[in-house]
Short mmCIF file of C-alpha atoms in Angstrom, two decimals:
data_model
loop_
_atom_site.label_atom_id
_atom_site.label_comp_id
_atom_site.label_asym_id
_atom_site.label_seq_id
_atom_site.Cartn_x
_atom_site.Cartn_y
_atom_site.Cartn_z
CA MET A 110 -128.52 56.56 62.67
CA GLN A 111 -125.81 56.37 60.93
CA VAL A 112 -121.84 58.37 62.21
CA LYS A 113 -117.78 57.06 62.30
CA ASP A 114 -116.16 57.82 65.24
CA GLU A 115 -113.30 57.33 67.79
CA GLY A 116 -113.47 56.64 71.49
CA TYR A 117 -112.78 55.20 74.62
CA ILE A 118 -114.63 52.15 76.28
CA ILE A 119 -116.28 52.51 79.36
CA LYS A 120 -118.13 49.20 79.89
CA ILE A 121 -118.42 45.55 78.40
CA LEU A 122 -121.00 43.31 78.69
CA LYS A 123 -121.11 40.20 77.25
CA TYR A 124 -124.23 39.07 74.77
CA GLY A 125 -125.29 35.50 73.61
CA GLU A 126 -121.84 33.62 72.88
CA ASN A 127 -119.44 35.54 70.82
CA SER A 128 -120.69 39.59 70.53
CA LEU A 129 -120.77 42.38 73.37
CA ILE A 130 -122.68 45.99 73.72
CA ILE A 131 -120.11 48.08 74.83
CA THR A 132 -120.08 51.79 75.77
CA VAL A 133 -117.71 54.61 73.89
CA LEU A 134 -117.17 57.84 75.41
CA SER A 135 -117.37 59.24 71.39
CA MET A 136 -116.04 62.22 69.62
CA SER A 137 -118.33 63.67 68.70
CA HIS A 138 -121.12 61.55 69.46
CA GLY A 139 -120.71 61.70 73.49
CA LYS A 140 -121.79 58.40 75.35
CA MET A 141 -122.77 55.63 73.31
CA THR A 142 -124.20 52.72 73.75
CA GLY A 143 -123.76 48.91 70.75
CA PHE A 144 -124.63 45.95 69.99
CA VAL A 145 -120.88 44.52 68.56
CA LYS A 146 -121.09 41.18 66.42
CA SER A 147 -119.09 37.77 67.06
CA ALA A 148 -116.54 40.50 69.01
CA VAL A 149 -115.41 37.23 71.39
CA THR A 150 -112.56 36.30 69.34
CA LYS A 151 -109.16 35.34 69.74
CA LYS A 152 -108.15 38.04 67.38
CA LYS A 153 -110.01 40.90 68.79
CA LEU A 154 -110.18 39.72 72.60
CA GLY A 155 -107.28 43.06 72.43
CA VAL A 156 -109.62 45.24 71.16
CA TYR A 157 -112.07 44.84 74.33
CA GLN A 158 -110.82 45.86 76.56
CA LEU A 159 -111.62 48.99 79.06
CA GLY A 160 -110.34 52.45 78.49
CA ASN A 161 -108.85 51.15 74.72
CA LYS A 162 -109.36 53.73 71.82
CA ILE A 163 -111.34 52.16 69.10
CA SER A 164 -113.20 53.72 65.99
CA PHE A 165 -115.93 52.05 64.00
CA ASN A 166 -119.03 53.14 62.54
CA ALA A 167 -122.97 52.68 64.31
CA TYR A 168 -125.81 51.69 62.38
CA ALA A 169 -129.14 52.23 63.40
CA ARG A 170 -132.34 51.55 61.73
CA LEU A 171 -134.29 54.18 63.47
CA GLU A 172 -132.41 56.67 66.28
CA GLU A 173 -134.05 55.60 69.21
CA ASN A 174 -133.21 51.66 68.12
CA MET A 175 -129.50 50.75 70.04
CA PRO A 176 -127.50 51.20 67.31
CA GLN A 177 -124.28 48.34 66.21
CA PHE A 178 -120.53 49.38 66.02
CA ARG A 179 -119.33 48.27 62.55
CA GLY A 180 -115.35 48.59 61.17
CA VAL A 181 -114.30 48.68 65.10
CA GLU A 182 -110.22 49.29 64.92
CA LEU A 183 -108.75 49.55 68.31
CA VAL A 184 -106.63 53.33 67.61
CA GLN A 185 -104.56 52.57 71.56
CA SER A 186 -104.15 50.57 73.87
CA ASN A 187 -104.26 51.70 77.00
CA VAL A 188 -103.53 48.14 79.12
CA VAL A 189 -99.60 48.42 78.52
CA HIS A 190 -99.86 51.26 81.54
CA LEU A 191 -102.31 49.42 83.76
CA LEU A 192 -101.06 45.53 83.58
CA THR A 193 -98.69 45.88 86.55
CA ASP A 194 -100.51 49.81 88.54
CA GLU A 195 -102.64 48.48 91.22
CA LYS A 196 -103.21 52.35 91.38
CA LYS A 197 -103.34 52.83 87.98
CA LEU A 198 -106.35 50.12 87.28
CA SER A 199 -107.89 50.90 90.35
CA VAL A 200 -108.55 55.31 88.88
CA LEU A 201 -109.55 54.17 84.99
CA SER A 202 -112.32 51.39 87.02
CA ALA A 203 -113.16 54.68 88.97
CA PHE A 204 -113.66 56.93 86.07
CA CYS A 205 -115.42 53.83 84.14
CA GLU A 206 -118.19 53.35 86.29
CA LEU A 207 -118.73 57.19 87.14
CA PHE A 208 -118.42 58.42 83.91
CA ASN A 209 -120.80 55.73 82.77
CA ILE A 210 -122.96 56.31 85.28
CA SER A 211 -123.37 60.14 85.11
CA ILE A 212 -123.25 60.58 81.27
CA PRO A 213 -126.06 61.03 78.92
CA GLU A 214 -126.20 59.49 76.00
CA ASN A 215 -125.54 61.01 72.91
CA GLU A 216 -125.25 64.26 74.56
CA PRO A 217 -121.99 66.54 73.10
CA LEU A 218 -119.21 65.74 75.95
CA GLU A 219 -118.30 69.42 74.78
CA GLY A 220 -114.83 70.62 77.35
CA LEU A 221 -114.94 67.60 78.79
CA VAL A 222 -113.40 65.80 75.45
CA ARG A 223 -109.87 67.47 75.86
CA LEU A 224 -110.10 66.53 79.07
CA ILE A 225 -110.53 63.23 78.92
CA SER A 226 -108.60 62.43 75.81
CA CYS A 227 -105.79 64.39 78.12
CA PHE A 228 -106.38 61.55 80.63
CA MET A 229 -106.40 58.97 78.51
CA ASP A 230 -103.72 59.29 76.06
CA ASN A 231 -101.21 60.33 79.36
CA LEU A 232 -101.42 56.85 81.30
CA GLY A 233 -97.54 56.76 80.61
CA ASP A 234 -96.89 60.66 81.59
CA GLU A 235 -96.44 61.24 85.48
CA MET A 236 -98.68 63.12 85.63
CA TRP A 237 -101.04 61.39 84.57
CA LEU A 238 -103.19 61.45 88.17
CA LYS A 239 -103.28 64.85 88.25
CA ASN A 240 -105.28 64.66 84.67
CA TYR A 241 -107.87 62.79 86.38
CA ALA A 242 -108.70 64.99 89.44
CA VAL A 243 -109.13 67.80 86.41
CA LEU A 244 -111.47 65.84 84.82
CA GLU A 245 -113.42 65.57 87.16
CA PHE A 246 -113.60 68.44 88.42
CA ARG A 247 -114.40 69.40 85.14
CA LEU A 248 -117.52 67.02 85.17
CA LEU A 249 -118.49 69.26 88.23
CA TYR A 250 -119.07 72.40 86.00
CA PHE A 251 -121.02 69.18 83.28
CA LEU A 252 -123.52 68.32 84.96
CA GLY A 253 -124.54 71.68 86.34
CA ILE A 254 -122.44 71.50 89.56
CA GLY A 255 -120.73 74.23 89.22
CA LEU A 256 -118.70 75.39 91.88
CA ASP A 257 -117.71 79.34 91.84
CA LEU A 258 -114.39 80.09 92.76
CA GLY A 259 -113.44 83.41 92.14
CA SER A 260 -113.68 85.41 95.53
CA CYS A 261 -114.15 84.96 99.00
CA VAL A 262 -117.90 83.81 100.03
CA VAL A 263 -116.79 85.65 103.70
CA THR A 264 -114.64 89.43 102.54
CA GLY A 265 -115.57 88.76 98.92
CA SER A 266 -111.12 89.31 98.16
CA ILE A 267 -109.95 87.50 95.21
CA ASP A 268 -107.07 87.56 96.64
CA ASN A 269 -105.72 84.61 99.12
CA LEU A 270 -108.00 82.18 97.94
CA ALA A 271 -106.83 78.58 100.38
CA PHE A 272 -110.41 77.25 100.61
CA VAL A 273 -113.45 75.76 100.13
CA SER A 274 -116.53 75.64 101.19
CA PRO A 275 -118.99 72.27 101.26
CA LYS A 276 -122.20 74.09 101.91
CA SER A 277 -122.17 76.94 99.59
CA GLY A 278 -119.67 75.52 97.11
CA ARG A 279 -117.41 79.12 97.27
CA ALA A 280 -113.80 79.85 98.18
CA VAL A 281 -112.73 81.44 101.34
CA CYS A 282 -110.08 83.29 101.34
CA LEU A 283 -107.00 82.56 104.09
CA SER A 284 -108.06 84.69 106.92
CA ALA A 285 -111.03 84.21 106.83
CA GLY A 286 -111.02 79.97 106.73
CA LEU A 287 -107.66 79.85 109.10
CA PRO A 288 -110.33 78.87 112.44
CA TYR A 289 -112.22 76.60 110.41
CA GLN A 290 -109.68 75.21 108.10
CA ASP A 291 -110.56 72.01 109.15
CA LYS A 292 -114.56 71.81 108.18
CA LEU A 293 -113.05 73.28 104.79
CA PHE A 294 -111.88 71.99 101.52
CA LYS A 295 -108.42 72.95 99.80
CA TYR A 296 -108.60 75.51 97.56
CA PRO A 297 -107.56 73.54 93.87
CA HIS A 298 -105.31 75.89 92.18
CA PHE A 299 -103.58 73.45 89.53
CA ALA A 300 -107.06 72.85 88.56
CA LEU A 301 -107.06 76.60 87.69
CA ASN A 302 -103.85 76.48 86.66
CA LYS A 303 -102.28 74.48 84.46
CA ASN A 304 -98.68 75.97 85.00
CA ILE A 305 -99.47 74.77 88.83
CA LEU A 306 -97.21 71.98 89.84
CA PRO A 307 -99.24 70.07 92.69
CA THR A 308 -98.00 66.93 95.38
CA LYS A 309 -100.03 64.41 95.82
CA GLU A 310 -101.40 65.14 98.77
CA GLU A 311 -102.89 68.31 97.05
CA VAL A 312 -104.89 65.66 94.03
CA LEU A 313 -105.84 64.20 96.80
CA ASP A 314 -107.45 67.08 98.39
CA LEU A 315 -108.86 67.68 95.06
CA LEU A 316 -110.45 64.18 94.29
CA LYS A 317 -112.55 64.16 97.93
CA MET A 318 -114.32 67.42 97.14
CA ASN A 319 -114.41 66.33 93.54
CA GLU A 320 -116.13 62.77 95.40
CA PHE A 321 -118.29 65.04 97.75
CA PHE A 322 -119.94 67.57 95.93
CA LEU A 323 -120.58 64.61 93.60
CA LYS A 324 -122.72 62.59 95.79
CA LYS A 325 -124.17 65.45 97.26
CA ASN A 326 -124.96 67.84 93.60
CA PHE A 327 -125.77 64.50 91.71
CA PHE A 328 -126.09 60.98 93.07
CA GLU A 329 -128.25 61.71 96.46
CA ALA A 330 -130.75 64.11 93.88
CA HIS A 331 -130.67 61.58 91.75
CA ASP A 332 -131.52 59.02 93.90
CA LEU A 333 -128.31 57.10 92.28
CA GLN A 334 -126.03 54.95 94.17
CA PHE A 335 -122.47 56.62 94.24
CA PRO A 336 -119.90 53.70 91.90
CA LEU A 337 -118.26 52.00 94.09
CA SER A 338 -114.53 51.40 92.60
CA ARG A 339 -115.14 55.13 93.14
CA ALA A 340 -115.87 55.18 97.17
CA SER A 341 -112.44 53.04 97.29
CA LEU A 342 -110.36 54.81 94.81
CA ILE A 343 -109.03 57.69 97.41
CA GLU A 344 -108.22 54.64 100.08
CA ASN A 345 -106.79 52.60 97.04
CA LEU A 346 -104.47 55.02 95.76
CA ARG A 347 -103.10 55.92 99.71
CA LEU A 348 -102.28 52.30 100.33
#
């Protein structure tokens, strides 16, 4: 196997004295984990950082072997947007751990590629948190947890959709859901229409809903522990 690609580093493990095993969300080949020889040097210190975008050649004699990453070059450093911002650091940590656990190896990321790039390439933009919340929302669909938000589960109406049922994952219109609003999630209009600019509370509401369905329909279903960095994310963002 030999491939050339670009991607974002989401996990770094030291191997031996000066080598690394890194996991990358690549643009064309999905999640890839590979060995990097002689990576721990002063010259390369800024390259191997979580969130950085790198280009690389991956080589393995057999498909089942872990590939070696060669010719690694830094394409974009995202550290500059994070060093003095604890909230962005907490989101990056949650993103890396969540996607590392939930995304299978070597499976094309399909529509997630564009959203991952939108989030990672625009950490300096004021909409960075919205971009992340929408990315998580689309992860639900990628994992087969797609919600049915096209019409009200109670009335069948497509108008005035205001809530999402935690039991069914279906939309609920305003009139049907108002008496039970404390038990329902807010309908994520901005995640379905990119022209809608959300408030911070609306973004946090979507992150809360994402967390619920990820836990219930993926992590618990696969007997996996929900990432601690993601479990504490909403609280960290409210500080």
